[in-house]
Short mmCIF file of C-alpha atoms in Angstrom, two decimals:
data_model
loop_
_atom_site.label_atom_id
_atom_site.label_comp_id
_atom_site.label_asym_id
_atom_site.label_seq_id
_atom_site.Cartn_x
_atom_site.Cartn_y
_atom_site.Cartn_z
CA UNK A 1 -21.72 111.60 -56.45
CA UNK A 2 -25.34 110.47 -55.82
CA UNK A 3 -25.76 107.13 -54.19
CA UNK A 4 -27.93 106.09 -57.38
CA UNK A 5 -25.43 106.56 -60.10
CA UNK A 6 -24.66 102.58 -60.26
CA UNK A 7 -28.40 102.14 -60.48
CA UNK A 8 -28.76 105.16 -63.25
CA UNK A 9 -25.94 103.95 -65.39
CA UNK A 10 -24.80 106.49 -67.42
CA UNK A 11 -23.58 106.37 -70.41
CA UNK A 12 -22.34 109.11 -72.39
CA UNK A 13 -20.70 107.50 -75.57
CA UNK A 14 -24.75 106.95 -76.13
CA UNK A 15 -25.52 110.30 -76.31
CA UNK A 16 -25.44 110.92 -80.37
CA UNK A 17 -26.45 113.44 -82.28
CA UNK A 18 -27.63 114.42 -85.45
CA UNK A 19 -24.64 116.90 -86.49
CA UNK A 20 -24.99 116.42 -90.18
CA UNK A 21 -28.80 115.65 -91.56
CA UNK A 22 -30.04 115.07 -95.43
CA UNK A 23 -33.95 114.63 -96.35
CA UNK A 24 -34.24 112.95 -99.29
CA UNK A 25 -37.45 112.39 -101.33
CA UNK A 26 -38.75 110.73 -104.49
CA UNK A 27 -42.18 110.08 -106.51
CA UNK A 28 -44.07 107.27 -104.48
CA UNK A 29 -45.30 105.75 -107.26
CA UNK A 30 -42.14 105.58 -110.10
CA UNK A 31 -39.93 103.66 -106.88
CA UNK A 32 -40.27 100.89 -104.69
CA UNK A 33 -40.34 100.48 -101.36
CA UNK A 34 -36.82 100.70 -99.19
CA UNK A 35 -37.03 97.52 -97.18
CA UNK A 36 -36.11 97.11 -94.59
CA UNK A 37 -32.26 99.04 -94.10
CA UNK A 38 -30.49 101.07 -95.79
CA UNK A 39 -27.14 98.92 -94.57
CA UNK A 40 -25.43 97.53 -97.35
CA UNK A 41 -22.24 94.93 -97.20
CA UNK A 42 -19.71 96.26 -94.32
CA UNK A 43 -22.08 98.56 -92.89
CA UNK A 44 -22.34 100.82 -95.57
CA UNK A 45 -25.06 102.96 -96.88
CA UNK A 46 -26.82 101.88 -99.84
CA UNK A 47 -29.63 104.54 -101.01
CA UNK A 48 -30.71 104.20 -104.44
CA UNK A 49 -29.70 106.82 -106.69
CA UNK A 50 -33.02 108.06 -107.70
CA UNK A 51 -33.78 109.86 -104.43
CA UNK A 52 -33.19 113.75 -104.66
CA UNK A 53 -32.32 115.79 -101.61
CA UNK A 54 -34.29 118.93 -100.74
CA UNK A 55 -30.27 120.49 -100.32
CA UNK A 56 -30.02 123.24 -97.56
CA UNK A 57 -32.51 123.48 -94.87
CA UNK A 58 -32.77 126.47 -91.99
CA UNK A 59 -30.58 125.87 -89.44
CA UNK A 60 -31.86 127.11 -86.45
CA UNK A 61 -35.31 124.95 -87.00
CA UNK A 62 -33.67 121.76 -88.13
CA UNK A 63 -35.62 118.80 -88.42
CA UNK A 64 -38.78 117.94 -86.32
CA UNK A 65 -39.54 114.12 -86.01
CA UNK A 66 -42.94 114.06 -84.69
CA UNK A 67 -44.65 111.25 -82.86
CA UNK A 68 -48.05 111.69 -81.04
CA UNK A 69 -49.98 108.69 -80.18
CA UNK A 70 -53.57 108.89 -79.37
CA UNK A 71 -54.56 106.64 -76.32
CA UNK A 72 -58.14 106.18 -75.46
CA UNK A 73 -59.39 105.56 -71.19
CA UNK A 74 -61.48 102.48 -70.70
CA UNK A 75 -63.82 103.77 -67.81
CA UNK A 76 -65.52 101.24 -65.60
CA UNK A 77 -67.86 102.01 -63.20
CA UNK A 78 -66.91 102.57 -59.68
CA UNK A 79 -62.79 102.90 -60.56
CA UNK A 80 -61.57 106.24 -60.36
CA UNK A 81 -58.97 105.82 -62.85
CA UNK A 82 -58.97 104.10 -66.32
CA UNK A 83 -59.25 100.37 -66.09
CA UNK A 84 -57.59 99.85 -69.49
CA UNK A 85 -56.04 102.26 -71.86
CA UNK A 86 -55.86 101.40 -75.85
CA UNK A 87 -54.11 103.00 -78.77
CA UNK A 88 -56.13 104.08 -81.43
CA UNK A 89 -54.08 106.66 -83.26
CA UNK A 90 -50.10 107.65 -83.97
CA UNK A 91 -49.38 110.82 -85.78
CA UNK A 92 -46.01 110.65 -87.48
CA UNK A 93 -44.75 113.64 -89.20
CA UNK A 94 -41.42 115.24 -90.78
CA UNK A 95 -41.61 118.94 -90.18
CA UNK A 96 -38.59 121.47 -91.94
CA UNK A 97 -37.44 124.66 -94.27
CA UNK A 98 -35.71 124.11 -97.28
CA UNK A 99 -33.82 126.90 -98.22
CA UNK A 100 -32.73 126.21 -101.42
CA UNK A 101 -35.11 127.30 -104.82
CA UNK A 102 -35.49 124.08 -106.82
CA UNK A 103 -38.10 121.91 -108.31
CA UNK A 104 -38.30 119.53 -105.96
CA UNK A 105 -39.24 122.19 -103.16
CA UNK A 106 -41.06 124.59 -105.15
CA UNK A 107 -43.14 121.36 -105.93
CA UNK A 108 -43.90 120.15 -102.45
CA UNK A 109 -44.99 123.38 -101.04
CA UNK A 110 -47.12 124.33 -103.61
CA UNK A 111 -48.65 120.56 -104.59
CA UNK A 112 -48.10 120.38 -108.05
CA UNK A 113 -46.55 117.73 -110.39
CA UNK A 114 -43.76 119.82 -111.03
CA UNK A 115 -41.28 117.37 -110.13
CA UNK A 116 -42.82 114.08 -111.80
CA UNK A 117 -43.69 116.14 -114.90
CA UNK A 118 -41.01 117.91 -116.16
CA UNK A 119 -42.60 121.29 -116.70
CA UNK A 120 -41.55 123.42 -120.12
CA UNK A 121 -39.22 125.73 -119.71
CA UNK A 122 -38.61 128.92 -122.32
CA UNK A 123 -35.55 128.71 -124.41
CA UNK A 124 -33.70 130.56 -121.73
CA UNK A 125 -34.32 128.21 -119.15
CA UNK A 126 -37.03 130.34 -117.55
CA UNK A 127 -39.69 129.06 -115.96
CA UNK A 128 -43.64 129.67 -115.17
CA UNK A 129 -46.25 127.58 -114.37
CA UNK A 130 -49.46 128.07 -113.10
CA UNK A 131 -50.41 126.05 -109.04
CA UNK A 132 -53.50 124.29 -109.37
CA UNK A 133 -56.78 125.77 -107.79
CA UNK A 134 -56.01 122.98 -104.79
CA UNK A 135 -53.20 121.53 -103.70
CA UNK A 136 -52.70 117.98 -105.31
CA UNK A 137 -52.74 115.21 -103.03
CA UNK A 138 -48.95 113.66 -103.67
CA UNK A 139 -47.83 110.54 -102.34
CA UNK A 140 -44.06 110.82 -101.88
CA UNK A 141 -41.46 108.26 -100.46
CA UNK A 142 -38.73 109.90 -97.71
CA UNK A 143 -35.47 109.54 -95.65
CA UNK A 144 -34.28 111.28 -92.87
CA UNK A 145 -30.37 110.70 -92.80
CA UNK A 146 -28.53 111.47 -89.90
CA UNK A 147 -24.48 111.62 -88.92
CA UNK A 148 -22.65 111.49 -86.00
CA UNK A 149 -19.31 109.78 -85.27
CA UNK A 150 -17.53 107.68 -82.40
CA UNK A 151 -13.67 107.67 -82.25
CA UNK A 152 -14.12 109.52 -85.90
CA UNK A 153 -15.67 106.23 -87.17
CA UNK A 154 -19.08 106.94 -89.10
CA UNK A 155 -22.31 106.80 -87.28
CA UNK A 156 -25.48 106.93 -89.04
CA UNK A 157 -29.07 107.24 -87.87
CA UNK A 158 -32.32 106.86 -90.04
CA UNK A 159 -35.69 107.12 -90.70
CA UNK A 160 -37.23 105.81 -93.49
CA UNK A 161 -40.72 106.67 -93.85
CA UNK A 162 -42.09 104.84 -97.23
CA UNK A 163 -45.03 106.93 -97.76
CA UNK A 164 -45.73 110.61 -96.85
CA UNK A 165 -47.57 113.39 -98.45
CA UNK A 166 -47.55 117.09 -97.51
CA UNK A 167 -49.91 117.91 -94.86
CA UNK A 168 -48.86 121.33 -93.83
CA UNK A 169 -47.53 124.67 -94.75
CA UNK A 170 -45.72 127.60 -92.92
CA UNK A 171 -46.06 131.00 -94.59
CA UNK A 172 -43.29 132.08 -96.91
CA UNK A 173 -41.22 134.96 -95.68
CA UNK A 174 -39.94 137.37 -98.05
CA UNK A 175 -37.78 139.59 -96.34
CA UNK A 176 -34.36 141.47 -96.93
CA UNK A 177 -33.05 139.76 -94.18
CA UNK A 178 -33.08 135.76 -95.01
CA UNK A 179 -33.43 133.55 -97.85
CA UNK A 180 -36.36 132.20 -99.00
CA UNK A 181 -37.76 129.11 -97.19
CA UNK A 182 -40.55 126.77 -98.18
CA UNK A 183 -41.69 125.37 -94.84
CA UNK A 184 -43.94 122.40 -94.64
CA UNK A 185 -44.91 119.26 -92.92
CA UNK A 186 -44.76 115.46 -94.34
CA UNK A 187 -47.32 113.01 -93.02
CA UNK A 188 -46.01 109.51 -92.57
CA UNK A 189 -48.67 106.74 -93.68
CA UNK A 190 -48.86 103.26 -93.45
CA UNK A 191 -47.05 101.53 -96.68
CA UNK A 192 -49.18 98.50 -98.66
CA UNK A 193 -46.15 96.80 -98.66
CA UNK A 194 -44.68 96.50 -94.85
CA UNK A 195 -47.52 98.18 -93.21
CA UNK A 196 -45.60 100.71 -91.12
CA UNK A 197 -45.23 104.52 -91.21
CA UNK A 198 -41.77 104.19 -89.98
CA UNK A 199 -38.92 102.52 -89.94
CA UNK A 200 -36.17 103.39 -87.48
CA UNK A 201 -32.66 102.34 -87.98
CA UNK A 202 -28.81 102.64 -87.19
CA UNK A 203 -25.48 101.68 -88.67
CA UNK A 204 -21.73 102.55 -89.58
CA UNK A 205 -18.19 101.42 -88.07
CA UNK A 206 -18.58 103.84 -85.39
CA UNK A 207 -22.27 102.29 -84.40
CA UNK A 208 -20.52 98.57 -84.70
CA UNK A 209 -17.82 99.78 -82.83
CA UNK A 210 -19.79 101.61 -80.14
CA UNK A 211 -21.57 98.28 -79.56
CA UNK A 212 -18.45 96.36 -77.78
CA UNK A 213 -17.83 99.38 -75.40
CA UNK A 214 -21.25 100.54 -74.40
CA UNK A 215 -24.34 98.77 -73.46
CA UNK A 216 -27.02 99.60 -76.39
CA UNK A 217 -29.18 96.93 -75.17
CA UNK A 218 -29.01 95.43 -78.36
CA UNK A 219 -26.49 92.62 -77.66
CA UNK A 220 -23.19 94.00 -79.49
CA UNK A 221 -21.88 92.55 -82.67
#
């Protein structure tokens, strides 16, 4: 053993993982804003039941979180390295494949109003609808649920992001091989109402629990 471990302080129990994950979406402008948990009495998950998973996703990809600030070098004359540095940018974004064929997806990756206007189906239940020449520009509310457990005690970890539209697509691949997938991105934007892309949070028995045995930094329960 290393003669830093006591300084490194290691501790495993903190390592979690997302083993299960749900993305869950709904029409930014019929719901309000989740502020600012999702923790309801006992530690429990409250989500509000019009929020509509996009079901299966691929696997293999999983979900990307991405975060990529944009810092800007204050150059004075006569330093060789920045003298001040300042943020003027962060890039938030949800990035996934949804495997499963349903309105909700076919909606997103194509940018239509599928989903907040029901559209007509024929008396079989078929369905055809026409994209629009452009995608629409949808405003969309989102969260990223993930589970992981400690002593089989519920962990969950979360991102609620309270206003994202779709700012990217991955081609379709129809192959004999695979399912279909409808890849795209979600851009996280800055709500009117708490002024943040992003909110970050955890909770469960197992997270309360892991508190009085670990050091989260966070000061236990």
């Amino acid at each position: 053993m290393s003669g830093i471990s006591a300084f490194q302080g290691g501790q495993s129990d903190l390592e979690l993982a997302a083993r299960d994950l749900a993305v869950l979406l709904c029409p930014y402008d019929d719901s309000a804003p989740l502020l600012p948990t999702l923790e309801g009495v006992g530690g429990a998950l409250t989500i509000p039941n019009y929020y509509v998973s996009v079901g299966n996703f691929t696997k293999a990809a999983g979900v990307t979180l991405g975060h990529s600030p944009e810092i800007n070098d204050i150059e004075s004359h006569g330093k060789g390295s920045p003298t001040r540095q300042m943020a003027s940018k962060r890039t938030i974004t949800i990035g996934f494949e949804p495997q499963e064929t349903k309105l909700l997806n076919l909606s997103l990756y194509w940018g239509t109003k599928w989903m907040s206007e029901a559209p007509t189906l024929s008396a079989t239940g078929g369905f055809a609808e026409a994209i629009p020449e452009l995608p629409l520009n949808l405003k969309f509310r989102a969260i990223l649920l993930g589970w992981d457990d400690f002593n089989g005690e519920d962990i969950f970890i979360y991102w609620i992001a309270n206003k994202v539209n779709v700012s990217a697509t991955s081609d379709t691949e129809l192959v004999d091989s695979n399912v279909i997938r409808y890849p795209f991105t979600l851009n996280c934007q800055a709500d009117d109402e708490n002024q943040s892309a992003l909110t970050v949070g955890l909770c469960g028995e197992g997270w309360e629990t892991l508190q009085t045995v670990t050091d989260t930094g966070f000061g236990g329960s």
